[in-house]
Coordinates of C-alpha atoms in Angstrom, one line a residue:
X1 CA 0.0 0.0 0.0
X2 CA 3.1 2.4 0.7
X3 CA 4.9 1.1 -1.9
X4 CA 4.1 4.2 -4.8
X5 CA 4.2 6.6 -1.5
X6 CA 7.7 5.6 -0.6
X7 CA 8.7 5.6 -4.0
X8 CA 8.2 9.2 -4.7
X9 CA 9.7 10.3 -1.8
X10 CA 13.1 8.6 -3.3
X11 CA 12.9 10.2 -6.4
X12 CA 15.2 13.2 -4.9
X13 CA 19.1 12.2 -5.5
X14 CA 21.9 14.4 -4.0
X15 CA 24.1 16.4 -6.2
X16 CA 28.2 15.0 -5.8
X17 CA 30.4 17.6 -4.5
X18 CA 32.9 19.1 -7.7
X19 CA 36.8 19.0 -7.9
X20 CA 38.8 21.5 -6.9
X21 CA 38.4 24.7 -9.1
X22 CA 41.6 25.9 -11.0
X23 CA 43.1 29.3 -11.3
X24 CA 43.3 29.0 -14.9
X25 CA 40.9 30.5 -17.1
X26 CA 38.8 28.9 -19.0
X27 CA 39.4 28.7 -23.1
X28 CA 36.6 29.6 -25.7
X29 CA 37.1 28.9 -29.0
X30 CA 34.4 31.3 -30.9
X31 CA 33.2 29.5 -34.3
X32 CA 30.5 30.9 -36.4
X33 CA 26.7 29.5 -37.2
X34 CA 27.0 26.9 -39.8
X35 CA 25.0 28.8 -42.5
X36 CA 23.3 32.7 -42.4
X37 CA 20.2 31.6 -44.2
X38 CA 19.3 35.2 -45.0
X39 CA 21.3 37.0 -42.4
X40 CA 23.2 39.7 -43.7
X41 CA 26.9 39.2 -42.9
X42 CA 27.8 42.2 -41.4
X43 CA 25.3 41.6 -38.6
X44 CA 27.4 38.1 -38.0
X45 CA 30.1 40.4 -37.8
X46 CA 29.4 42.7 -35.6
X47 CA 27.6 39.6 -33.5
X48 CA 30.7 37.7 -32.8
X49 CA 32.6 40.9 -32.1
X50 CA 30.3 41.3 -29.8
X51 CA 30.3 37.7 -28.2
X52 CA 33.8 38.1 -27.9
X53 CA 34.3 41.2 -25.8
X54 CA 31.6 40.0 -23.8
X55 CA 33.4 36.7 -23.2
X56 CA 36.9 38.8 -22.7
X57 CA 35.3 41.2 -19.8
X58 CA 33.6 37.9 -18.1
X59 CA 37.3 36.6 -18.0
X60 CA 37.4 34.1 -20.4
X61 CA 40.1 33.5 -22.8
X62 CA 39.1 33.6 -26.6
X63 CA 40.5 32.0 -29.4
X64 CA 38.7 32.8 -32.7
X65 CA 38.3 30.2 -35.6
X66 CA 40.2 31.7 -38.0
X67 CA 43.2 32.2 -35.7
X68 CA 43.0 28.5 -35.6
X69 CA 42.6 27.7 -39.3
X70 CA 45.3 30.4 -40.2
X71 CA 47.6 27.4 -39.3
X72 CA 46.3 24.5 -41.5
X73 CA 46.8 23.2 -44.7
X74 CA 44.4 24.8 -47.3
X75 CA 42.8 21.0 -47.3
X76 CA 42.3 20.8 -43.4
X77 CA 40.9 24.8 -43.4
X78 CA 38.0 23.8 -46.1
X79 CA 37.1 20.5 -44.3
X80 CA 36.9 22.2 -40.9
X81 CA 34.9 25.3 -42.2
X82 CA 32.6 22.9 -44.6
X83 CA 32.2 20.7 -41.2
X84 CA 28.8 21.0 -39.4
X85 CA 28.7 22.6 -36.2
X86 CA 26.0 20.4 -34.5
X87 CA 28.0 17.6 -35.3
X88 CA 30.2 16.0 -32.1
X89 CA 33.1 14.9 -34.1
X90 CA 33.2 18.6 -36.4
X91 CA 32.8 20.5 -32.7
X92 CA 36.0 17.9 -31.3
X93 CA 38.0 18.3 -34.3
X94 CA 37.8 21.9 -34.0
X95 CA 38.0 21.4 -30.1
X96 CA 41.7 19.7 -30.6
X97 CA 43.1 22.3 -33.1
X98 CA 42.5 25.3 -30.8
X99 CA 43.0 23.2 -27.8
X100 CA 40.2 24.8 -25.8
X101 CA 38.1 24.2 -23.2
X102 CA 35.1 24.5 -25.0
X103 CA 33.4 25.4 -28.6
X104 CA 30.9 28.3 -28.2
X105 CA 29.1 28.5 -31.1
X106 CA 27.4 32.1 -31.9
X107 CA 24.1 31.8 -33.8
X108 CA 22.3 35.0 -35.5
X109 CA 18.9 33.5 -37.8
X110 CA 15.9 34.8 -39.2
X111 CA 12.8 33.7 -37.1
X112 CA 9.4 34.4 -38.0
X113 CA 9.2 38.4 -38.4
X114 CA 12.7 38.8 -36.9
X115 CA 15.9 37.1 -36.0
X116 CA 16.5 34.4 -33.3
X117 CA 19.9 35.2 -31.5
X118 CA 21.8 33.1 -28.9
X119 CA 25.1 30.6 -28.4
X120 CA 25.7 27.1 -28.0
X121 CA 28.4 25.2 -26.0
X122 CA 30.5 22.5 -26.1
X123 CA 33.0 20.6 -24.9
X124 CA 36.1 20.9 -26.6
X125 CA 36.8 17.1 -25.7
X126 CA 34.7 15.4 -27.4
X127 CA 31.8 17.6 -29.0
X128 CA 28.9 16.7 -26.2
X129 CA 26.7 19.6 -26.0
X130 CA 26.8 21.6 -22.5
X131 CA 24.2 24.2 -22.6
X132 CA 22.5 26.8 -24.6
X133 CA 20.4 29.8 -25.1
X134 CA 18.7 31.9 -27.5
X135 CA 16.1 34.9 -27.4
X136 CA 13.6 33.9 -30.2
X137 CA 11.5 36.7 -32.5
X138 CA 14.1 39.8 -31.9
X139 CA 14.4 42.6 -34.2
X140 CA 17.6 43.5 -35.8
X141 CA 18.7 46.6 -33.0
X142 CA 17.9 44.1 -30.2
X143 CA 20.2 41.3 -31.6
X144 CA 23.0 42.2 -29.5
X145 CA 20.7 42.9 -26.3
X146 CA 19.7 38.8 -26.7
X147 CA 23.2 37.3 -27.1
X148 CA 23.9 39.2 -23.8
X149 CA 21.3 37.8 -22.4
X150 CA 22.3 34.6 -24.1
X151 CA 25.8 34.8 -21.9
X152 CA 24.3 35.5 -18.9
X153 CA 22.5 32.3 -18.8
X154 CA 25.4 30.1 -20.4
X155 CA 28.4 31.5 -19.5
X156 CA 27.7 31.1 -15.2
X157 CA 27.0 27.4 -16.1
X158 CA 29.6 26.4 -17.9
X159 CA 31.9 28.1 -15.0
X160 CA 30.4 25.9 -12.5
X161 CA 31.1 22.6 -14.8
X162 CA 35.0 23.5 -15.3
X163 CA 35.7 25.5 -12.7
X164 CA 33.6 24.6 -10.0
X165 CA 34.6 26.1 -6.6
X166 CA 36.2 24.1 -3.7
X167 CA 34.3 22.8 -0.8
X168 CA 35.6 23.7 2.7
X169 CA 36.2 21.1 4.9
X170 CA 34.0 20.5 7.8
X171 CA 35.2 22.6 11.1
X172 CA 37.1 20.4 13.6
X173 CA 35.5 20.6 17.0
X174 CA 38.1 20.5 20.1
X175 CA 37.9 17.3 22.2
X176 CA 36.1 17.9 25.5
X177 CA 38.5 18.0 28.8
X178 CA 37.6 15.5 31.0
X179 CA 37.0 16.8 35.2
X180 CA 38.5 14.5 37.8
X181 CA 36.3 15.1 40.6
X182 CA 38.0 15.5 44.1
X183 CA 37.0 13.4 46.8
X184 CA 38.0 13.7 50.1
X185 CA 38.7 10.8 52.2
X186 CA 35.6 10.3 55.1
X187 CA 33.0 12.5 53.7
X188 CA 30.1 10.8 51.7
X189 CA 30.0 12.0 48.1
X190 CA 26.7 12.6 46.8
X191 CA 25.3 10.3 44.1
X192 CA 24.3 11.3 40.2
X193 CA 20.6 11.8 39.8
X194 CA 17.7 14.2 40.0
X195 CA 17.3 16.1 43.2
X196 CA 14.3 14.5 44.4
X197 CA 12.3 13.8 47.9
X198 CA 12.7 10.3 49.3
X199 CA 9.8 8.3 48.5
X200 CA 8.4 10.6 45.6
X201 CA 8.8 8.8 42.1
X202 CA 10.0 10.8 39.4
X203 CA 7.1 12.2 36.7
X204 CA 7.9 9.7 33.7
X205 CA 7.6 6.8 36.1
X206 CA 4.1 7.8 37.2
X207 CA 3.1 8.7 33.3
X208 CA 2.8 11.9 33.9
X209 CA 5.2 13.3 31.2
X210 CA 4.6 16.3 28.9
X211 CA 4.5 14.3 26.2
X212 CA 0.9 13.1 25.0
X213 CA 0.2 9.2 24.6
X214 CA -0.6 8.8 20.6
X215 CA -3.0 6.8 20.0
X216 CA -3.4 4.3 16.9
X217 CA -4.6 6.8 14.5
X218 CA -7.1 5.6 11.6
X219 CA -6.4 8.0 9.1
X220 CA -2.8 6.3 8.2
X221 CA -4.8 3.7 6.6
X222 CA -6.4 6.9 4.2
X223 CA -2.5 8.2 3.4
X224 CA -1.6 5.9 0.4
X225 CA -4.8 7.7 -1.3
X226 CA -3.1 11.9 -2.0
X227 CA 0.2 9.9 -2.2
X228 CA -0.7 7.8 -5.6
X229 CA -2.9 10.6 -6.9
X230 CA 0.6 12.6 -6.4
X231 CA 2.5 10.2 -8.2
X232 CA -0.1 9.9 -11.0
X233 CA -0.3 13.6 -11.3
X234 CA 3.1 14.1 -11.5
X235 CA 3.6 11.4 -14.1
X236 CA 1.2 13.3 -15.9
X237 CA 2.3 16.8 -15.4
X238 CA 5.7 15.0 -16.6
X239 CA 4.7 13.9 -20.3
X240 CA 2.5 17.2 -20.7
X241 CA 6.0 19.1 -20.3
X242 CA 8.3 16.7 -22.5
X243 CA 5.3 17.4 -24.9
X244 CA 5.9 21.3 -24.6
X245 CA 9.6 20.5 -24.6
X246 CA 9.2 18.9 -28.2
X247 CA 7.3 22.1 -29.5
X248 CA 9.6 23.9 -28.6
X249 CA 12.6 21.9 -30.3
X250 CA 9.6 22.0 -33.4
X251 CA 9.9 26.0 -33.4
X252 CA 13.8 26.1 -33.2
X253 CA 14.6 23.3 -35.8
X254 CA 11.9 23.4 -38.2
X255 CA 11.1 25.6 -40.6
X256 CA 7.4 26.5 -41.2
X257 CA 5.8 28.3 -44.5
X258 CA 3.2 30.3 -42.8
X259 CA 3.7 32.3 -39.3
X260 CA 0.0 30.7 -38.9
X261 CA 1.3 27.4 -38.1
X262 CA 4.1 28.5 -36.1
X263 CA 2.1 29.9 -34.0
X264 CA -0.3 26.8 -33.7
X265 CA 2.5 25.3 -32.7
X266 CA 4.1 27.7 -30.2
X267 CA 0.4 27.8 -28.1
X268 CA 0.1 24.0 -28.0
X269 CA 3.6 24.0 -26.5
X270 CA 2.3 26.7 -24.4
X271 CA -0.8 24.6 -23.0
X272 CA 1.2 21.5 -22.5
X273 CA 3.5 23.8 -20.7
X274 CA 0.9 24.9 -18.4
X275 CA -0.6 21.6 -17.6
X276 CA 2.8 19.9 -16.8
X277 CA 3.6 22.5 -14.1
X278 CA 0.6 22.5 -12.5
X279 CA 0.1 18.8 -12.7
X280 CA 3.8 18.3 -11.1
X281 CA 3.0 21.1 -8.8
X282 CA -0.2 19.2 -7.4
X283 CA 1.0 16.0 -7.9
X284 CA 4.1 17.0 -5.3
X285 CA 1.9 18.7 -3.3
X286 CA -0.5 15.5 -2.3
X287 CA 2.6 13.7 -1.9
X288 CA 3.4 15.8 1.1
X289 CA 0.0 15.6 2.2
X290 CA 0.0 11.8 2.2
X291 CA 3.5 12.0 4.2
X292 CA 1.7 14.5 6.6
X293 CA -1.0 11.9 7.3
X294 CA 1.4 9.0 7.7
X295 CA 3.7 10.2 9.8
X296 CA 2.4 13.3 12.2
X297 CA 1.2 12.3 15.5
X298 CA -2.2 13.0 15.8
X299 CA -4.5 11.8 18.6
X300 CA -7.9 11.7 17.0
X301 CA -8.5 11.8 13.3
X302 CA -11.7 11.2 11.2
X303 CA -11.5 11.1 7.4
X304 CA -14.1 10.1 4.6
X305 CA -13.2 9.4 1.8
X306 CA -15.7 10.3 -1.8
X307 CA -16.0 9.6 -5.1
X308 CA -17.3 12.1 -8.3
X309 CA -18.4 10.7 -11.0
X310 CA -19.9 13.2 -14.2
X311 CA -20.1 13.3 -17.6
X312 CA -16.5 14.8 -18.0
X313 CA -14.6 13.1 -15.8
X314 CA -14.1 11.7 -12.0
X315 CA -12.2 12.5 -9.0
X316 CA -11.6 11.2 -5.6
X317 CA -11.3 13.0 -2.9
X318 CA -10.5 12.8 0.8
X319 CA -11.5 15.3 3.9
X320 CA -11.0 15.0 7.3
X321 CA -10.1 16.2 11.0
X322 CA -7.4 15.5 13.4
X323 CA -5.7 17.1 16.9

C-alpha cells in the first residue's frame, strides 16, 4: 500500500560535490553559425565581435576560428569550415586544433518576423553539448541585447562545470576536557541523579510526562490515497511538459511556411506547458499531504473518503479532521 508513496519520496538524488576549481581561465574557441540563411553578414560580424568582448570582460580566454585555421593546410581549413557545427566529431575536431576548453558557437537567424539570437556550447573534448540559449523573435537593433542575455544564462553554467569552486572542509571541533572530581577521604560523596524527595517517584515513572500518549490513529490507513494521486499527477504533469519541450525543439529546428502554423505550434507548446507545471506542482503537493498523514502524531483523526463521478470526468477526494 506504501509502496508508490515511498517511491516518490526517493525520487530526490543528491548532487556530488565538484573537484577542486583551477586558477586558470577557461578557453573559448568562438566559431561561427553553420550557414546565415538570410542573415546579412555584417550583422554576424558585428555579433561575434560582440560575443567576444563580452566573453573577454567575463574573464574568459578567446581563441577565434580563423586564428586557428590560419595554421592549417588549405585542405584541413575547407574541411573544418565545410564541417557542421551540431555535429560532435566537427565540434571535437575543432576542439583539438585550438586546444580549448570549449566550442561556443554564436548563432544570428531569421525567425518568423525577426531574428532568433543566442550561443551554444560545447565541450572541446569530445563535441557533447553543455548548454545553450537563444532569445527567439528579436528585431535587428535588439540582436546584441539577446546574445547578452544569451551569456548570462550560459556563460555562469559552464563556470560551475569546469571550474567549479572548492568545498571547505568540515570545522574540527576540540575534544572535551575530562574533570577528575576530588573526593576527600571520610566524607560521603553525593550520588548522580535528580534532586528528588525520598519516597516521591519521578514524573515519567508515574506517566505523567509532557508528552501526549498517541494513539493508533485511523487516518494512516487513508495516506496511500493523496500519495498515488501525487504520483499519477506528477507522471502526468511529466509527459505534458516533455510534450511542450518537443514544440519547442519543433519552433527552433523546423522551418514552417506560414507564421500561422508556427504559431499553432508555439500555443500548444504553451498549453502542454501549463498543464505539466501545474500537474507536477499538485502531484508534489499531495505527496506531502500523504507523508503528513502517515507520519504526524495526531491523537484523533476522522476522514471520509468520496468519489465524483460526471459526464466529464471523476475524481476522488479525501476530507477530514485530526488534533
Amino acid at each position: 500500500m506504501l509502496i508508490p508513496f515511498l517511491a516518490a519520496l526517493t525520487l530526490v538524488v543528491a548532487q556530488a560535490p565538484a573537484p577542486a576549481s583551477s586558477a586558470k581561465p577557461v578557453t573559448v574557441l568562438l566559431a561561427p553559425t553553420d550557414a546565415a540563411r538570410g542573415t546579412p553578414r555584417y550583422l554576424i560580424g558585428i555579433a561575434q565581435e560582440h560575443v567576444a568582448e563580452q566573453l573577454k570582460a567575463r574573464g574568459l580566454e578567446v581563441i577565434r576560428v580563423e586564428d586557428v585555421t590560419r595554421t592549417l593546410t588549405k585542405k584541413q581549413r575547407t574541411a573544418m569550415m565545410r564541417c557542421k557545427r551540431t555535429q560532435p566529431a566537427c565540434i571535437a575536431s575543432l576542439g583539438a586544433a585550438a586546444k580549448t576548453d570549449v566550442v561556443m558557437v554564436t548563432e544570428v537567424l531569421p525567425y518568423l518576423n525577426g531574428y532568433k539570437a543566442g550561443v551554444r556550447v560545447y565541450t572541446a573534448q569530445d563535441g557533447a553539448p553543455l548548454t545553450e540559449h537563444s532569445v527567439p523573435e528579436v528585431k535587428k537593433d535588439q540582436v546584441m541585447d539577446a546574445l547578452t542575455r544569451s551569456l548570462d544564462e550560459v556563460v555562469p553554467i559552464t563556470m560551475r562545470v569546469l571550474r567549479p569552486e572548492p568545498v571547505a572542509p568540515p570545522p574540527v571541533t576540540p575534544p572535551v576536557a575530562q574533570v577528575t572530581p576530588q573526593v576527600t577521604p571520610g566524607e560521603k560523596q553525593p550520588l548522580p541523579g535528580p534532586d528528588l524527595t525520598p519516597g516521591v517517584q519521578p514524573p515519567t515513572d508515574l506517566g505523567l510526562s509532557d508528552t501526549p500518549k498517541v494513539e493508533t490513529p485511523g487516518r494512516r490507513k487513508w495516506a496511500w490515497v493523496p500519495a498515488a494521486g501525487g504520483v499519477v499527477l506528477a507522471g502526468v504533469g511529466t509527459v505534458f511538459y516533455v510534450q511542450s519541450r518537443g514544440k519547442l525543439s519543433d519552433l527552433n529546428n523546423n522551418e514552417f511556411p506560414t507564421l500561422a502554423e508556427a504559431e499553432k505550434v508555439r500555443d500548444s507548446g504553451k498549453r502542454s506547458q501549463t498543464i505539466g507545471v501545474v500537474g507536477i506542482g499538485v502531484g508534489a503537493a499531495a505527496i506531502a499531504a500523504g507523508a503528513l498523514m502517515y507520519f504526524l502524531p495526531v491523537k484523533q483523526t476522522n476522514v471520509q473518503p468520496s468519489v465524483t463521478l460526471t459526464p466529464q470526468g471523476g475524481g476522488l477526494s479525501f476530507a477530514g479532521t485530526w488534533q
